[in-house]
Amino acid sequence: MRTRTAVVYEHNKPVIVDDLELDEPKANEVLIRMAATGVCHSDLSIVNGTIYYDPPIAIGHEGAGVIEQVGEGVSYVNPGDNVVLSFVTFCGNCRMCQNNLVRLCEGFRAPRAHLLDGTCRLHNKSGQPILQMARIATMSEYTVVPEQSLVKIDAHYPLEKAVLVGCGVTTGVGAVLNTAKVEAGSSVAVIGTGGVGLNVIQGAVLASAERIIAIDLIENKLDFAKSFGATDLVNASTCDPVEAVLELTDGKYVDYAFEVIGYPKTIEQAYAMIRPGGTAVVIGACNQDVHISIPAQSIVMKEKRLIGSFYGSSSPRAAMPKLLKLYENGKLKLDELITQTYRLEQINDAFADMESGKNARGVILYDN
Ligand code: CXF
Ligand code: ZN
């Protein structure tokens, strides 16, 4: 069948919305009619090569849709089911999956961005195979994905809202509740208040943190941070954020700092602004060649901890329905995250808006 799909053909060039050929789902795969896809910085990281793939690659990793067709042997879903896609594929059997580390599944040998049999379902007019970001490629009217990338959700959740648990919400809220396990009354700093950072703030509110210091360079994003529950705002374009945190905490620094950008400088700042015994959590994905520099003695003498958080240390099939329940019960903001919707053809505008800090989250809606 034909599908319109956002494809990176060349790094640092506009993304092309191409007419592609999509093969039928093979065994243990499903065809999905996408309803919505969120626009995340990690998509842009594929465009600029920070997360490196040899093009062409179809992007998008925060998506929700409806099962259109199932391949042989699929048992988890039926046509008509609503799903959110997971950007990790999980086997359920490997030592990671069996030890509640599903997001670090190592059960599949297929190369990244390929289906699990090592081939591609998307091809362009010249017959060239197109990779699929995270094996899902949600910026596409239709996509074929492994059954092991699916999270079934209740039909009453609007897909254009539920889509946000595919990446931003699960990553941000999970980093606070699962990775750091922030205690009530804690002080928290968040460096980078984009779509994921705002969800770190939501997570800190859910954890009953007392102080939530939001740090960014863009005033508009700090306004969003305030509306999501930040107690203090720091514009790092006019001050040193470590000094600012020191001042705001009366010389004490914070219990937890979350880095949601993926720059060495901001990771080092996150580490610098935590108290002895405190924890800095890195969520932002750096280029794989980037190294950081931290004062090593403080790891011992001050028991400072620097840890990573991937997918909010969540198991997608357990975490996403719970987050949607919190939304339903008014405890989690999803509607407010979506500040602009786009058509797929507007993907490059959506990226520009994200970079300028215009949006909390931009979401592409499909009207097929
Ligand atoms: C990314 C990490 C790399 C794969 C796609 C998702 N995380 C969040 O945006
Ligand atoms: Zn993402």
mmCIF file of C-alpha atoms and ligand atoms in Angstrom:
data_model
loop_
_atom_site.group_PDB
_atom_site.id
_atom_site.type_symbol
_atom_site.label_atom_id
_atom_site.label_comp_id
_atom_site.label_asym_id
_atom_site.label_seq_id
_atom_site.Cartn_x
_atom_site.Cartn_y
_atom_site.Cartn_z
ATOM 1 C CA MET A 1 0.000 0.000 0.000
ATOM 2 C CA ARG A 2 0.990 3.666 -0.269
ATOM 3 C CA THR A 3 1.698 5.894 2.698
ATOM 4 C CA ARG A 4 2.885 9.454 3.260
ATOM 5 C CA THR A 5 5.885 9.369 5.580
ATOM 6 C CA ALA A 6 8.371 11.884 7.007
ATOM 7 C CA VAL A 7 11.825 10.790 5.863
ATOM 8 C CA VAL A 8 15.323 12.087 6.616
ATOM 9 C CA TYR A 9 17.211 11.735 3.318
ATOM 10 C CA GLU A 10 20.085 14.010 4.277
ATOM 11 C CA HIS A 11 21.314 15.221 7.644
ATOM 12 C CA ASN A 12 20.594 18.873 8.467
ATOM 13 C CA LYS A 13 18.233 19.258 5.494
ATOM 14 C CA PRO A 14 14.448 19.670 5.620
ATOM 15 C CA VAL A 15 12.613 16.429 6.268
ATOM 16 C CA ILE A 16 10.822 15.166 3.172
ATOM 17 C CA VAL A 17 7.247 13.939 3.366
ATOM 18 C CA ASP A 18 7.507 11.201 0.780
ATOM 19 C CA ASP A 19 5.069 8.839 -0.913
ATOM 20 C CA LEU A 20 6.314 5.425 0.106
ATOM 21 C CA GLU A 21 5.380 1.836 -0.501
ATOM 22 C CA LEU A 22 4.566 -0.063 2.702
ATOM 23 C CA ASP A 23 4.703 -3.857 2.692
ATOM 24 C CA GLU A 24 2.105 -6.030 4.415
ATOM 25 C CA PRO A 25 2.829 -7.027 8.008
ATOM 26 C CA LYS A 26 4.824 -10.246 8.263
ATOM 27 C CA ALA A 27 4.579 -12.730 11.145
ATOM 28 C CA ASN A 28 4.229 -11.032 14.546
ATOM 29 C CA GLU A 29 3.842 -7.606 12.948
ATOM 30 C CA VAL A 30 0.878 -5.269 12.652
ATOM 31 C CA LEU A 31 -0.232 -2.520 10.289
ATOM 32 C CA ILE A 32 -1.260 0.636 12.126
ATOM 33 C CA ARG A 33 -3.300 3.584 10.904
ATOM 34 C CA MET A 34 -1.686 6.420 12.823
ATOM 35 C CA ALA A 35 -3.942 8.926 14.556
ATOM 36 C CA ALA A 36 -1.343 11.221 16.098
ATOM 37 C CA THR A 37 2.385 11.635 16.551
ATOM 38 C CA GLY A 38 4.208 13.952 18.922
ATOM 39 C CA VAL A 39 7.157 16.066 17.825
ATOM 40 C CA CYS A 40 10.118 15.376 20.115
ATOM 41 C CA HIS A 41 13.697 16.628 20.228
ATOM 42 C CA SER A 42 14.930 13.098 19.579
ATOM 43 C CA ASP A 43 13.321 13.262 16.118
ATOM 44 C CA LEU A 44 15.377 16.359 15.457
ATOM 45 C CA SER A 45 18.419 14.506 16.813
ATOM 46 C CA ILE A 46 18.003 12.068 13.933
ATOM 47 C CA VAL A 47 17.769 14.973 11.472
ATOM 48 C CA ASN A 48 20.983 16.578 12.753
ATOM 49 C CA GLY A 49 22.812 13.297 13.329
ATOM 50 C CA THR A 50 23.153 13.612 17.128
ATOM 51 C CA ILE A 51 21.433 10.230 17.244
ATOM 52 C CA TYR A 52 23.218 8.844 14.229
ATOM 53 C CA TYR A 53 21.706 6.738 11.442
ATOM 54 C CA ASP A 54 22.733 6.491 7.824
ATOM 55 C CA PRO A 55 19.775 7.958 5.913
ATOM 56 C CA PRO A 56 17.208 7.381 4.612
ATOM 57 C CA ILE A 57 15.272 6.908 7.801
ATOM 58 C CA ALA A 58 11.592 7.483 8.578
ATOM 59 C CA ILE A 59 11.287 9.366 11.856
ATOM 60 C CA GLY A 60 8.779 9.674 14.707
ATOM 61 C CA HIS A 61 8.774 7.694 17.956
ATOM 62 C CA GLU A 62 5.835 9.125 19.937
ATOM 63 C CA GLY A 63 2.724 7.764 18.276
ATOM 64 C CA ALA A 64 -0.786 6.406 18.744
ATOM 65 C CA GLY A 65 -3.134 4.757 16.287
ATOM 66 C CA VAL A 66 -5.517 1.964 15.452
ATOM 67 C CA ILE A 67 -4.650 -1.591 14.442
ATOM 68 C CA GLU A 68 -5.652 -2.025 10.815
ATOM 69 C CA GLN A 69 -4.297 -5.489 10.072
ATOM 70 C CA VAL A 70 -2.409 -8.160 11.976
ATOM 71 C CA GLY A 71 0.211 -10.554 10.627
ATOM 72 C CA GLU A 72 0.407 -14.257 11.285
ATOM 73 C CA GLY A 73 0.826 -15.264 14.911
ATOM 74 C CA VAL A 74 -0.122 -11.901 16.442
ATOM 75 C CA SER A 75 -1.958 -12.506 19.708
ATOM 76 C CA TYR A 76 -1.652 -9.283 21.718
ATOM 77 C CA VAL A 77 -3.992 -7.129 19.578
ATOM 78 C CA ASN A 78 -6.863 -7.364 17.092
ATOM 79 C CA PRO A 79 -7.889 -5.059 14.245
ATOM 80 C CA GLY A 80 -9.690 -2.043 15.691
ATOM 81 C CA ASP A 81 -7.677 -1.945 18.924
ATOM 82 C CA ASN A 82 -6.205 1.394 20.006
ATOM 83 C CA VAL A 83 -2.497 1.399 20.700
ATOM 84 C CA VAL A 84 0.334 3.647 21.790
ATOM 85 C CA LEU A 85 3.674 2.693 20.280
ATOM 86 C CA SER A 86 6.697 2.016 22.439
ATOM 87 C CA PHE A 87 10.073 3.260 21.241
ATOM 88 C CA VAL A 88 11.660 0.182 22.754
ATOM 89 C CA THR A 89 10.815 -3.256 21.460
ATOM 90 C CA PHE A 90 10.655 -5.777 24.289
ATOM 91 C CA CYS A 91 10.978 -9.556 24.064
ATOM 92 C CA GLY A 92 9.792 -10.419 27.566
ATOM 93 C CA ASN A 93 12.315 -13.236 27.923
ATOM 94 C CA CYS A 94 15.839 -11.815 28.133
ATOM 95 C CA ARG A 95 17.617 -11.130 31.430
ATOM 96 C CA MET A 96 16.645 -7.435 31.179
ATOM 97 C CA CYS A 97 12.948 -8.072 30.561
ATOM 98 C CA GLN A 98 12.861 -10.689 33.326
ATOM 99 C CA ASN A 99 14.442 -8.283 35.780
ATOM 100 C CA ASN A 100 12.046 -5.389 35.351
ATOM 101 C CA LEU A 101 14.442 -3.630 32.981
ATOM 102 C CA VAL A 102 12.196 -3.973 29.926
ATOM 103 C CA ARG A 103 13.386 -0.657 28.454
ATOM 104 C CA LEU A 104 16.871 -2.136 28.194
ATOM 105 C CA CYS A 105 15.689 -5.323 26.433
ATOM 106 C CA GLU A 106 18.518 -7.110 24.685
ATOM 107 C CA GLY A 107 16.466 -9.945 23.239
ATOM 108 C CA PHE A 108 16.600 -8.977 19.554
ATOM 109 C CA ARG A 109 19.502 -9.341 17.154
ATOM 110 C CA ALA A 110 18.038 -7.251 14.328
ATOM 111 C CA PRO A 111 19.947 -4.007 13.731
ATOM 112 C CA ARG A 112 18.463 -0.764 15.058
ATOM 113 C CA ALA A 113 15.709 0.783 12.958
ATOM 114 C CA HIS A 114 14.926 -2.505 11.197
ATOM 115 C CA LEU A 115 12.020 -4.851 11.735
ATOM 116 C CA LEU A 116 12.880 -7.869 13.855
ATOM 117 C CA ASP A 117 13.722 -10.101 10.886
ATOM 118 C CA GLY A 118 16.382 -7.565 9.889
ATOM 119 C CA THR A 119 14.488 -6.147 6.881
ATOM 120 C CA CYS A 120 12.443 -2.983 6.182
ATOM 121 C CA ARG A 121 8.755 -2.606 5.282
ATOM 122 C CA LEU A 122 9.034 0.919 3.877
ATOM 123 C CA HIS A 123 10.495 1.544 0.393
ATOM 124 C CA ASN A 124 10.605 4.625 -1.805
ATOM 125 C CA LYS A 125 9.785 4.910 -5.504
ATOM 126 C CA SER A 126 13.309 3.861 -6.465
ATOM 127 C CA GLY A 127 12.915 0.708 -4.386
ATOM 128 C CA GLN A 128 15.325 1.947 -1.723
ATOM 129 C CA PRO A 129 14.558 0.530 1.753
ATOM 130 C CA ILE A 130 13.774 3.162 4.401
ATOM 131 C CA LEU A 131 14.799 2.574 8.019
ATOM 132 C CA GLN A 132 12.245 3.074 10.805
ATOM 133 C CA MET A 133 13.276 5.100 13.832
ATOM 134 C CA ALA A 134 12.978 2.903 16.944
ATOM 135 C CA ARG A 135 11.461 0.259 14.604
ATOM 136 C CA ILE A 136 8.208 2.266 14.637
ATOM 137 C CA ALA A 137 8.445 5.443 12.474
ATOM 138 C CA THR A 138 5.323 7.127 13.762
ATOM 139 C CA MET A 139 5.500 10.160 11.448
ATOM 140 C CA SER A 140 3.705 8.199 8.789
ATOM 141 C CA GLU A 141 0.042 7.792 7.873
ATOM 142 C CA TYR A 142 0.513 4.037 8.146
ATOM 143 C CA THR A 143 3.310 1.994 9.629
ATOM 144 C CA VAL A 144 4.138 -1.667 10.169
ATOM 145 C CA VAL A 145 5.687 -2.488 13.537
ATOM 146 C CA PRO A 146 6.504 -5.518 15.671
ATOM 147 C CA GLU A 147 3.777 -6.652 18.032
ATOM 148 C CA GLN A 148 6.403 -6.232 20.760
ATOM 149 C CA SER A 149 6.351 -2.451 20.212
ATOM 150 C CA LEU A 150 2.684 -2.092 21.119
ATOM 151 C CA VAL A 151 0.857 -0.946 24.212
ATOM 152 C CA LYS A 152 -2.872 -1.560 24.010
ATOM 153 C CA ILE A 153 -4.949 1.193 25.575
ATOM 154 C CA ASP A 154 -8.601 1.558 26.480
ATOM 155 C CA ALA A 155 -10.784 2.755 23.611
ATOM 156 C CA HIS A 156 -12.180 5.685 25.579
ATOM 157 C CA TYR A 157 -8.885 7.596 25.640
ATOM 158 C CA PRO A 158 -8.621 10.137 22.823
ATOM 159 C CA LEU A 159 -5.632 9.044 20.740
ATOM 160 C CA GLU A 160 -4.605 12.639 20.043
ATOM 161 C CA LYS A 161 -3.979 13.041 23.800
ATOM 162 C CA ALA A 162 -2.879 9.507 24.660
ATOM 163 C CA VAL A 163 -0.080 9.830 22.106
ATOM 164 C CA LEU A 164 1.918 11.867 24.638
ATOM 165 C CA VAL A 165 2.570 8.850 26.856
ATOM 166 C CA GLY A 166 4.487 7.326 23.946
ATOM 167 C CA CYS A 167 7.563 9.348 24.869
ATOM 168 C CA GLY A 168 7.427 12.699 26.687
ATOM 169 C CA VAL A 169 5.181 11.914 29.620
ATOM 170 C CA THR A 170 6.536 8.441 30.339
ATOM 171 C CA THR A 171 10.119 9.655 30.020
ATOM 172 C CA GLY A 172 9.705 12.755 32.183
ATOM 173 C CA VAL A 173 7.320 11.572 34.895
ATOM 174 C CA GLY A 174 9.068 8.196 35.045
ATOM 175 C CA ALA A 175 12.479 9.794 35.592
ATOM 176 C CA VAL A 176 11.143 11.378 38.784
ATOM 177 C CA LEU A 177 9.003 8.534 40.107
ATOM 178 C CA ASN A 178 10.935 5.460 38.926
ATOM 179 C CA THR A 179 14.542 6.488 38.300
ATOM 180 C CA ALA A 180 15.149 9.036 41.039
ATOM 181 C CA LYS A 181 12.263 8.045 43.325
ATOM 182 C CA VAL A 182 11.952 11.636 44.552
ATOM 183 C CA GLU A 183 10.585 11.813 48.113
ATOM 184 C CA ALA A 184 7.880 14.222 49.314
ATOM 185 C CA GLY A 185 9.352 17.524 50.464
ATOM 186 C CA SER A 186 12.409 17.267 48.196
ATOM 187 C CA SER A 187 14.013 20.087 46.285
ATOM 188 C CA VAL A 188 14.314 19.518 42.535
ATOM 189 C CA ALA A 189 15.954 21.395 39.666
ATOM 190 C CA VAL A 190 15.045 20.766 36.029
ATOM 191 C CA ILE A 191 17.439 21.931 33.320
ATOM 192 C CA GLY A 192 15.526 22.196 30.042
ATOM 193 C CA THR A 193 11.783 22.746 30.141
ATOM 194 C CA GLY A 194 10.684 21.414 26.759
ATOM 195 C CA GLY A 195 8.151 18.629 26.242
ATOM 196 C CA VAL A 196 10.045 16.167 28.455
ATOM 197 C CA GLY A 197 11.235 18.717 31.049
ATOM 198 C CA LEU A 198 7.642 19.832 31.664
ATOM 199 C CA ASN A 199 6.834 16.227 32.453
ATOM 200 C CA VAL A 200 9.721 16.080 34.898
ATOM 201 C CA ILE A 201 8.011 19.046 36.567
ATOM 202 C CA GLN A 202 4.664 17.175 36.524
ATOM 203 C CA GLY A 203 6.418 14.173 38.050
ATOM 204 C CA ALA A 204 7.935 16.345 40.775
ATOM 205 C CA VAL A 205 4.476 17.745 41.560
ATOM 206 C CA LEU A 206 3.086 14.170 41.752
ATOM 207 C CA ALA A 207 5.966 13.272 44.104
ATOM 208 C CA SER A 208 5.048 16.291 46.287
ATOM 209 C CA ALA A 209 8.430 17.959 45.853
ATOM 210 C CA GLU A 210 8.532 21.214 47.802
ATOM 211 C CA ARG A 211 10.785 23.231 45.539
ATOM 212 C CA ILE A 212 10.813 22.793 41.767
ATOM 213 C CA ILE A 213 13.369 25.066 40.144
ATOM 214 C CA ALA A 214 12.931 25.286 36.369
ATOM 215 C CA ILE A 215 15.952 26.350 34.294
ATOM 216 C CA ASP A 216 15.882 27.286 30.628
ATOM 217 C CA LEU A 217 17.132 29.921 28.211
ATOM 218 C CA ILE A 218 13.732 30.793 26.756
ATOM 219 C CA GLU A 219 11.249 32.864 28.713
ATOM 220 C CA ASN A 220 8.226 31.293 27.013
ATOM 221 C CA LYS A 221 9.333 27.835 28.125
ATOM 222 C CA LEU A 222 9.758 29.086 31.686
ATOM 223 C CA ASP A 223 6.162 30.360 31.532
ATOM 224 C CA PHE A 224 5.053 26.830 30.601
ATOM 225 C CA ALA A 225 7.174 25.489 33.460
ATOM 226 C CA LYS A 226 5.361 27.745 35.902
ATOM 227 C CA SER A 227 1.965 26.595 34.699
ATOM 228 C CA PHE A 228 3.055 22.966 35.177
ATOM 229 C CA GLY A 229 4.048 23.573 38.800
ATOM 230 C CA ALA A 230 7.571 25.036 38.918
ATOM 231 C CA THR A 231 8.021 27.095 42.096
ATOM 232 C CA ASP A 232 11.080 29.046 40.882
ATOM 233 C CA LEU A 233 12.233 30.073 37.420
ATOM 234 C CA VAL A 234 15.824 30.630 36.319
ATOM 235 C CA ASN A 235 16.682 32.092 32.940
ATOM 236 C CA ALA A 236 20.192 30.753 32.363
ATOM 237 C CA SER A 237 20.792 33.240 29.553
ATOM 238 C CA THR A 238 21.224 35.957 32.164
ATOM 239 C CA CYS A 239 22.928 34.117 35.034
ATOM 240 C CA ASP A 240 24.940 31.066 36.049
ATOM 241 C CA PRO A 241 22.262 28.466 36.857
ATOM 242 C CA VAL A 242 24.444 26.726 39.476
ATOM 243 C CA GLU A 243 24.892 30.025 41.326
ATOM 244 C CA ALA A 244 21.189 30.746 40.985
ATOM 245 C CA VAL A 245 20.282 27.376 42.524
ATOM 246 C CA LEU A 246 22.767 27.959 45.341
ATOM 247 C CA GLU A 247 21.122 31.265 46.104
ATOM 248 C CA LEU A 248 17.557 29.972 45.851
ATOM 249 C CA THR A 249 18.347 27.146 48.279
ATOM 250 C CA ASP A 250 20.157 29.345 50.850
ATOM 251 C CA GLY A 251 23.504 27.772 50.093
ATOM 252 C CA LYS A 252 22.232 24.185 50.255
ATOM 253 C CA TYR A 253 21.881 23.111 46.595
ATOM 254 C CA VAL A 254 19.080 20.717 45.561
ATOM 255 C CA ASP A 255 18.346 17.094 46.414
ATOM 256 C CA TYR A 256 17.738 16.177 42.763
ATOM 257 C CA ALA A 257 18.675 17.759 39.435
ATOM 258 C CA PHE A 258 17.343 16.544 36.099
ATOM 259 C CA GLU A 259 19.158 17.300 32.854
ATOM 260 C CA VAL A 260 16.748 17.198 29.934
ATOM 261 C CA ILE A 261 18.848 18.598 27.090
ATOM 262 C CA GLY A 262 21.792 16.332 26.328
ATOM 263 C CA TYR A 263 24.757 18.749 26.480
ATOM 264 C CA PRO A 264 27.918 18.079 28.471
ATOM 265 C CA LYS A 265 27.795 21.562 29.981
ATOM 266 C CA THR A 266 24.262 21.144 31.326
ATOM 267 C CA ILE A 267 25.020 17.640 32.639
ATOM 268 C CA GLU A 268 28.002 19.086 34.496
ATOM 269 C CA GLN A 269 25.795 21.884 35.823
ATOM 270 C CA ALA A 270 23.188 19.366 37.018
ATOM 271 C CA TYR A 271 25.919 17.508 38.910
ATOM 272 C CA ALA A 272 27.284 20.770 40.348
ATOM 273 C CA MET A 273 23.919 21.900 41.715
ATOM 274 C CA ILE A 274 23.113 18.824 43.843
ATOM 275 C CA ARG A 275 23.844 18.649 47.569
ATOM 276 C CA PRO A 276 26.125 16.034 49.137
ATOM 277 C CA GLY A 277 24.263 12.732 48.838
ATOM 278 C CA GLY A 278 22.104 14.224 46.092
ATOM 279 C CA THR A 279 21.278 12.729 42.714
ATOM 280 C CA ALA A 280 21.692 14.168 39.216
ATOM 281 C CA VAL A 281 19.613 12.387 36.578
ATOM 282 C CA VAL A 282 20.546 12.609 32.889
ATOM 283 C CA ILE A 283 17.598 12.284 30.508
ATOM 284 C CA GLY A 284 18.859 14.244 27.479
ATOM 285 C CA ALA A 285 20.591 12.128 24.834
ATOM 286 C CA CYS A 286 24.048 13.406 23.833
ATOM 287 C CA ASN A 287 25.871 12.500 20.664
ATOM 288 C CA GLN A 288 27.557 9.139 21.284
ATOM 289 C CA ASP A 289 31.071 10.645 21.064
ATOM 290 C CA VAL A 290 30.452 13.264 23.748
ATOM 291 C CA HIS A 291 32.217 12.941 27.095
ATOM 292 C CA ILE A 292 31.588 14.823 30.312
ATOM 293 C CA SER A 293 33.940 16.043 32.981
ATOM 294 C CA ILE A 294 33.010 15.924 36.659
ATOM 295 C CA PRO A 295 35.114 16.320 39.797
ATOM 296 C CA ALA A 296 35.719 12.660 40.622
ATOM 297 C CA GLN A 297 36.542 13.107 44.295
ATOM 298 C CA SER A 298 33.071 14.428 45.039
ATOM 299 C CA ILE A 299 31.569 11.098 43.979
ATOM 300 C CA VAL A 300 33.233 9.624 47.050
ATOM 301 C CA MET A 301 33.696 12.459 49.507
ATOM 302 C CA LYS A 302 30.241 13.900 48.897
ATOM 303 C CA GLU A 303 28.474 10.724 47.809
ATOM 304 C CA LYS A 304 27.052 12.565 44.831
ATOM 305 C CA ARG A 305 25.272 10.343 42.341
ATOM 306 C CA LEU A 306 25.019 10.787 38.566
ATOM 307 C CA ILE A 307 22.564 8.384 36.959
ATOM 308 C CA GLY A 308 20.852 7.938 33.606
ATOM 309 C CA SER A 309 17.163 7.531 32.880
ATOM 310 C CA PHE A 310 15.888 5.880 29.717
ATOM 311 C CA TYR A 311 12.139 5.829 29.004
ATOM 312 C CA GLY A 312 11.618 6.994 32.587
ATOM 313 C CA SER A 313 12.924 3.599 33.774
ATOM 314 C CA SER A 314 9.432 2.383 32.847
ATOM 315 C CA SER A 315 7.983 -0.814 31.472
ATOM 316 C CA PRO A 316 5.749 0.605 28.726
ATOM 317 C CA ARG A 317 2.871 -1.878 29.066
ATOM 318 C CA ALA A 318 2.659 -1.274 32.807
ATOM 319 C CA ALA A 319 3.425 2.454 32.887
ATOM 320 C CA MET A 320 1.350 3.882 30.034
ATOM 321 C CA PRO A 321 -2.092 2.673 31.193
ATOM 322 C CA LYS A 322 -1.306 3.973 34.694
ATOM 323 C CA LEU A 323 -0.346 7.394 33.353
ATOM 324 C CA LEU A 324 -3.541 7.525 31.301
ATOM 325 C CA LYS A 325 -5.523 6.714 34.463
ATOM 326 C CA LEU A 326 -3.819 9.639 36.214
ATOM 327 C CA TYR A 327 -4.893 11.840 33.290
ATOM 328 C CA GLU A 328 -8.454 10.563 33.546
ATOM 329 C CA ASN A 329 -8.470 11.335 37.264
ATOM 330 C CA GLY A 330 -7.246 14.889 36.685
ATOM 331 C CA LYS A 331 -3.838 14.261 38.250
ATOM 332 C CA LEU A 332 -1.778 14.544 35.067
ATOM 333 C CA LYS A 333 -1.931 17.306 32.484
ATOM 334 C CA LEU A 334 -2.035 16.131 28.880
ATOM 335 C CA ASP A 335 -4.380 18.624 27.208
ATOM 336 C CA GLU A 336 -2.245 21.537 28.388
ATOM 337 C CA LEU A 337 0.895 20.007 26.902
ATOM 338 C CA ILE A 338 -0.456 20.257 23.377
ATOM 339 C CA THR A 339 0.011 23.874 22.375
ATOM 340 C CA GLN A 340 -0.104 23.371 18.603
ATOM 341 C CA THR A 341 -1.280 20.701 16.184
ATOM 342 C CA TYR A 342 0.073 20.211 12.665
ATOM 343 C CA ARG A 343 -0.510 18.221 9.496
ATOM 344 C CA LEU A 344 2.277 15.831 8.526
ATOM 345 C CA GLU A 345 3.250 18.161 5.656
ATOM 346 C CA GLN A 346 4.061 20.834 8.259
ATOM 347 C CA ILE A 347 6.732 18.735 9.970
ATOM 348 C CA ASN A 348 9.529 21.232 9.259
ATOM 349 C CA ASP A 349 7.441 24.077 10.706
ATOM 350 C CA ALA A 350 6.786 21.905 13.741
ATOM 351 C CA PHE A 351 10.538 21.434 14.214
ATOM 352 C CA ALA A 352 11.156 25.170 13.841
ATOM 353 C CA ASP A 353 8.481 25.934 16.446
ATOM 354 C CA MET A 354 9.997 23.386 18.818
ATOM 355 C CA GLU A 355 13.449 24.915 18.444
ATOM 356 C CA SER A 356 12.177 28.432 19.065
ATOM 357 C CA GLY A 357 10.464 27.283 22.265
ATOM 358 C CA LYS A 358 6.972 28.131 21.017
ATOM 359 C CA ASN A 359 5.423 24.840 22.091
ATOM 360 C CA ALA A 360 5.064 22.734 25.177
ATOM 361 C CA ARG A 361 4.454 19.848 22.774
ATOM 362 C CA GLY A 362 3.519 19.983 19.099
ATOM 363 C CA VAL A 363 1.404 17.098 17.827
ATOM 364 C CA ILE A 364 0.832 15.990 14.252
ATOM 365 C CA LEU A 365 -2.706 14.767 13.575
ATOM 366 C CA TYR A 366 -3.620 12.483 10.655
ATOM 367 C CA ASP A 367 -6.988 12.912 9.060
ATOM 368 C CA ASN A 368 -7.054 9.693 7.057
HETATM 369 C C1 CXF B 1 14.612 8.615 22.407
HETATM 370 C C2 CXF B 1 15.871 7.889 22.607
HETATM 371 C C3 CXF B 1 16.366 7.292 21.343
HETATM 372 C C4 CXF B 1 15.346 6.512 20.619
HETATM 373 C C5 CXF B 1 14.068 7.231 20.432
HETATM 374 C C6 CXF B 1 13.581 7.847 21.664
HETATM 375 N N1 CXF B 1 14.114 9.029 23.659
HETATM 376 C C7 CXF B 1 13.276 10.056 23.818
HETATM 377 O O1 CXF B 1 12.997 10.927 23.060
HETATM 378 ZN ZN ZN B 2 11.060 11.468 22.478
#
